[in-house]
Short mmCIF file of C-alpha atoms and ligand atoms in Angstrom, two decimals:
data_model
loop_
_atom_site.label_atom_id
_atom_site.label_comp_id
_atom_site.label_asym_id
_atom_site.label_seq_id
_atom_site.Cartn_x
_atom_site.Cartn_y
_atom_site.Cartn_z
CA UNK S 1 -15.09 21.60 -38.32
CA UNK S 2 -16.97 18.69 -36.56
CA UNK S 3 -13.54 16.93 -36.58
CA UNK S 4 -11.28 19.79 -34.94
CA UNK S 5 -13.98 20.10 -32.14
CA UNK S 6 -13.60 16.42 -31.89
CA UNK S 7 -9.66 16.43 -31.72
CA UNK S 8 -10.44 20.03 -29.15
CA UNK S 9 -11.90 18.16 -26.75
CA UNK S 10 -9.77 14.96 -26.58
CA UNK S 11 -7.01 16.77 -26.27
CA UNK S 12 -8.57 18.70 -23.35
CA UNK S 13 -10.18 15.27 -21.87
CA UNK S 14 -6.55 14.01 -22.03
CA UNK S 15 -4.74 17.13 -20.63
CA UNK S 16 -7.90 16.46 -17.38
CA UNK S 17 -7.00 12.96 -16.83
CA UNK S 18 -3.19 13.43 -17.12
CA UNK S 19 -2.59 15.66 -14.77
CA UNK S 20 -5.41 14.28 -12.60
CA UNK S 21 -3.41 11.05 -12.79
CA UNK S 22 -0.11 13.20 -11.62
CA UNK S 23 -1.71 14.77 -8.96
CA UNK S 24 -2.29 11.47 -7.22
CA UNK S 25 0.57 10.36 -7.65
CA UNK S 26 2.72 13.10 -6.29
CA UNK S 27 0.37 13.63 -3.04
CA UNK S 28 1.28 10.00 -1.63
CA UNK S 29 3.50 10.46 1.32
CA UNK S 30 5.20 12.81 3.42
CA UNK S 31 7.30 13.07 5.90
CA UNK S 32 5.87 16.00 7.31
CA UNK S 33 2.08 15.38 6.85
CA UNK S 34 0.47 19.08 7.58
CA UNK S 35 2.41 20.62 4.25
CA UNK S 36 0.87 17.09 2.24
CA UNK S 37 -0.44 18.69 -0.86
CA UNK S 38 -3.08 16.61 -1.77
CA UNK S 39 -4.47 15.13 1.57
CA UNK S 40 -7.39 17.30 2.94
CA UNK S 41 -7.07 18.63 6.38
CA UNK S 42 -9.16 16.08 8.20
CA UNK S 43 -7.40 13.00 6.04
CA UNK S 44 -4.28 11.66 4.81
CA UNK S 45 -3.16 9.42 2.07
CA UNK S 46 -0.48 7.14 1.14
CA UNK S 47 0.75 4.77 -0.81
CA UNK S 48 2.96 1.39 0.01
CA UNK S 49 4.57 -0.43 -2.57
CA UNK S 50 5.92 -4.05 -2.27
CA UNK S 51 8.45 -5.04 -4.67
CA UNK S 52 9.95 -8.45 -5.23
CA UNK S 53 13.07 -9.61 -6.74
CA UNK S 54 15.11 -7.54 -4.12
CA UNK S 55 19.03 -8.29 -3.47
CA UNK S 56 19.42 -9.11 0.09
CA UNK S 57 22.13 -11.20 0.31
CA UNK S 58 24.24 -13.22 -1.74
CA UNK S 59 22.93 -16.66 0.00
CA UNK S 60 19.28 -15.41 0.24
CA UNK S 61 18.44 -12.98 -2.78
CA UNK S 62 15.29 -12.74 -4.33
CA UNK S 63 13.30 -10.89 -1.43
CA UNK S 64 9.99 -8.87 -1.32
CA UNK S 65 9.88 -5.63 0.15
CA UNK S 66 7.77 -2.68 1.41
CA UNK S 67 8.76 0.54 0.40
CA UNK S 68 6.96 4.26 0.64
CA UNK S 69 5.45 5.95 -2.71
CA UNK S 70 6.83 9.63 -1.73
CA UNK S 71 6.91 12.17 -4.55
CA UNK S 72 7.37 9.57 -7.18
CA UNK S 73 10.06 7.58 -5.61
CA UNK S 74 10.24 4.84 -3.66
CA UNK S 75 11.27 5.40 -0.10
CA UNK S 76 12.32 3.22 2.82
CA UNK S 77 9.67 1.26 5.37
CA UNK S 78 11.60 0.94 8.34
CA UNK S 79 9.98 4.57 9.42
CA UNK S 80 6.37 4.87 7.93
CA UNK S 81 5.40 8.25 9.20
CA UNK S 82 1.19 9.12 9.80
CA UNK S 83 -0.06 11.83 11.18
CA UNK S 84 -2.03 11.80 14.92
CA UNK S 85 -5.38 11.71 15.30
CA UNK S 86 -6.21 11.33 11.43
CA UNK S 87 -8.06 9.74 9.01
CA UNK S 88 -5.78 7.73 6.91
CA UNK S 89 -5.96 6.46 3.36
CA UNK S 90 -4.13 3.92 2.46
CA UNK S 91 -3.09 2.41 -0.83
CA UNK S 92 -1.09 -1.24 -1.04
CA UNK S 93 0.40 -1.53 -4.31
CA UNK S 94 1.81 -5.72 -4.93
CA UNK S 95 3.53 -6.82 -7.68
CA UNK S 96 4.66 -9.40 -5.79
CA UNK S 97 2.69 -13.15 -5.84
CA UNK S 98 2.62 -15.16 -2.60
CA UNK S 99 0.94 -17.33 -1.46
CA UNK S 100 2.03 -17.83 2.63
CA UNK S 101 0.47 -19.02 5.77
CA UNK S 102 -0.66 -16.81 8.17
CA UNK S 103 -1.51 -16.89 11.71
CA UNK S 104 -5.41 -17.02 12.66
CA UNK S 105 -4.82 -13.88 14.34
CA UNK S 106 -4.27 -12.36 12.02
CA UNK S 107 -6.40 -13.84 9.37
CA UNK S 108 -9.07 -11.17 8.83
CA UNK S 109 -8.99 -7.47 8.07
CA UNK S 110 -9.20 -5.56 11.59
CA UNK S 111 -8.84 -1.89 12.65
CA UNK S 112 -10.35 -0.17 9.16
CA UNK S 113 -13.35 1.47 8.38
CA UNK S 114 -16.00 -1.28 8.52
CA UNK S 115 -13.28 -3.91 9.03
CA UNK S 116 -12.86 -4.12 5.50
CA UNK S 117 -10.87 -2.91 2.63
CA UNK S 118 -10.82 -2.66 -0.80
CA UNK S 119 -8.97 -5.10 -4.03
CA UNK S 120 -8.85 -4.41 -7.21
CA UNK S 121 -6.66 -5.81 -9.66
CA UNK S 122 -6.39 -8.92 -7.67
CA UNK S 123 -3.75 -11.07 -9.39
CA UNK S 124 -2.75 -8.82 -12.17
CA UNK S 125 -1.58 -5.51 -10.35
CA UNK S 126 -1.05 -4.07 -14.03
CA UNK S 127 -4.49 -4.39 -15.76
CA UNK S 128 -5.59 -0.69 -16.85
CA UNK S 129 -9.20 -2.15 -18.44
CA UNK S 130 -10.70 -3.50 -15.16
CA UNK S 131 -11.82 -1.06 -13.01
CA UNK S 132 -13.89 -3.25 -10.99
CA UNK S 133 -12.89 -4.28 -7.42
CA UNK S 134 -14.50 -5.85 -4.22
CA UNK S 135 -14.67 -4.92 -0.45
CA UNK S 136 -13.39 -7.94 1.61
CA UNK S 137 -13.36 -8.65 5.35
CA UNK S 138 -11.14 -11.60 4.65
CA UNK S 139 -8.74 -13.20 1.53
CA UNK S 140 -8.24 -16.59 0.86
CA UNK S 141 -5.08 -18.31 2.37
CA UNK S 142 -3.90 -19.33 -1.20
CA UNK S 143 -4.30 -16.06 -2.58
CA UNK S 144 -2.55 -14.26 0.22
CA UNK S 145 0.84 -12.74 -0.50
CA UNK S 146 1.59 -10.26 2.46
CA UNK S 147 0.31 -8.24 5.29
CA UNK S 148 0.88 -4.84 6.86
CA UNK S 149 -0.13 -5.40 10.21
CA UNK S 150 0.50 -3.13 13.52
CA UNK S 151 -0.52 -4.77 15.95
CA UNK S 152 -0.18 -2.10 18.57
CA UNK S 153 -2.93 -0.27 16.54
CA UNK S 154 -5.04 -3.28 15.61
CA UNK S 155 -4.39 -2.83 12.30
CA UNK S 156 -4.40 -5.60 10.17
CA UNK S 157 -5.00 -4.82 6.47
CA UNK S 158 -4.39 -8.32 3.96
CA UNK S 159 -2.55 -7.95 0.75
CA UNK S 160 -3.53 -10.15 -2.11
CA UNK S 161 -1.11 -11.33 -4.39
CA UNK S 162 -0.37 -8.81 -7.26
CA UNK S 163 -3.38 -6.64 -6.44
CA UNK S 164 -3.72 -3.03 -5.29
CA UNK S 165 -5.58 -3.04 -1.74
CA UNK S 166 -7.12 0.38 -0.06
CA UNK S 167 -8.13 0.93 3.28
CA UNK S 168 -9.04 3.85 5.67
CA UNK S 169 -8.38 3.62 9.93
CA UNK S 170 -7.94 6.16 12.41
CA UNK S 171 -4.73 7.06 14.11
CA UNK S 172 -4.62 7.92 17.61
CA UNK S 173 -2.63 9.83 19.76
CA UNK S 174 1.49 9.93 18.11
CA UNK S 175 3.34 7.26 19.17
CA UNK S 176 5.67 4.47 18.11
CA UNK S 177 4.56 1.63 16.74
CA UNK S 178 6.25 -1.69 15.30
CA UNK S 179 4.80 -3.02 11.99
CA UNK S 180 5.02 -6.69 10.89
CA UNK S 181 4.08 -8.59 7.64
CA UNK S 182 2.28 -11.45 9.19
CA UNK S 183 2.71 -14.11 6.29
CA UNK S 184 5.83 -16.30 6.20
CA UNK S 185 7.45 -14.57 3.16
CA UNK S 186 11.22 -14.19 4.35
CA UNK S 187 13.81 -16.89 4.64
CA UNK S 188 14.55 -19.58 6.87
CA UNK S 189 12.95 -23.23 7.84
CA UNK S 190 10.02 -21.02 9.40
CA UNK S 191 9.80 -18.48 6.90
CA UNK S 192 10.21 -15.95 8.70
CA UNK S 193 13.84 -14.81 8.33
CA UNK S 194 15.40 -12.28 6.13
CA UNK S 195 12.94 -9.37 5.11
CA UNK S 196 10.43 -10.96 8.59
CA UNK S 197 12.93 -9.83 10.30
CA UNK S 198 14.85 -6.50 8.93
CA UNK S 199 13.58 -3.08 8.85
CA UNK S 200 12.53 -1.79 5.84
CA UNK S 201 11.61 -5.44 4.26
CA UNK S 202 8.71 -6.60 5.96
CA UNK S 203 8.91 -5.22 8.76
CA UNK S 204 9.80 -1.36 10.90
CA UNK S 205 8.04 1.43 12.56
CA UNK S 206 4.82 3.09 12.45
CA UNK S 207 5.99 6.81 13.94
CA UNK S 208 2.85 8.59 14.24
CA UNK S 209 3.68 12.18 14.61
CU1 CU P 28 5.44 -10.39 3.59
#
């Protein structure tokens, strides 16, 4: 008997934490934010994924990118839609390793709650045994892999490489708004050609809505 009840309620903790795990993942992103299932009324989350190993062309291959977590799939960055006037949560998701330079500016986390955010995972984006994680205002230059920076929102939130990053800000009033990786991870002499400069790669809008 002692042994069923055992094998009961495993199976029942399992069933919890499955579909608890499912129902994150399927509330990320919208692109109409009001009929988001799983963000509250007064907040809304998603979830930005950077990938590397991307074809973008033949001469320059081999390219990280930004994409949206929406319903399970990955989704295009060049139009990251928030809603106005919200409370946003926001999960960074980076498989991909770095490290860049980036400007001063741009250095230090600006625009969140606090002026901080959250990394876990930092340099192995797939560990499932470490739960811990740290708030930072700030990340080393050699363990910096990308940015997601609006700078018409003075945003600046500073992804570590192959980490998961959260961070909460405020929208304002809707509005279009360009967003920029800030750390030299495209192509070119400067660094910052191919996904620096094409929608969708490290780069596009922020249409707040
Ligand atoms: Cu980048």
């Amino acid at each position: 008997m002692e042994k069923l009840e055992t094998i009961f309620y495993t199976t029942i903790i399992g069933i919890i934490v499955v579909f608890g795990a499912g129902m994150y993942l399927t509330g990320s992103a919208s692109h109409a934010p009001a009929q988001n299932a799983t963000s509250s009324a007064n907040s809304y989350n998603i979830t930005l994924v950077i990938t590397t190993n991307n074809y973008f062309t033949s001469a320059n291959h081999n390219q990280p990118a930004y994409f949206v977590l929406e319903n399970g799939q990955l989704t295009s960055s060049a139009q990251i839609y928030l809603p106005s006037n919200m409370l946003i949560h926001l999960t960074i998701v980076n498989y991909d390793s770095g490290p860049g330079n980036v400007p001063s500016t741009y250095a230090n986390v600006m625009g969140t709650t606090n002026g901080t955010e959250f990394i876990m995972n930092d340099s192995a984006v797939n560990i499932t045994s470490n739960s811990e994680g740290q708030w930072v205002s700030t990340v080393p230059s050699a363990n910096l892999a990308h940015t997601f920076t609006v700078p018409g929102m003075n945003l600046n939130i500073l992804v570590p490489s192959q980490s998961i990053t959260e961070a909460t800000f405020h929208t304002g009033n809707s509005g279009v708004f360009q967003w920029q990786c800030q750390v030299d991870c495209g192509t070119g002499p400067s660094g910052w050609g191919g996904a620096m400069a094409t929608p969708g790669w490290m780069m596009g809008e922020v249409v707040v809505q």
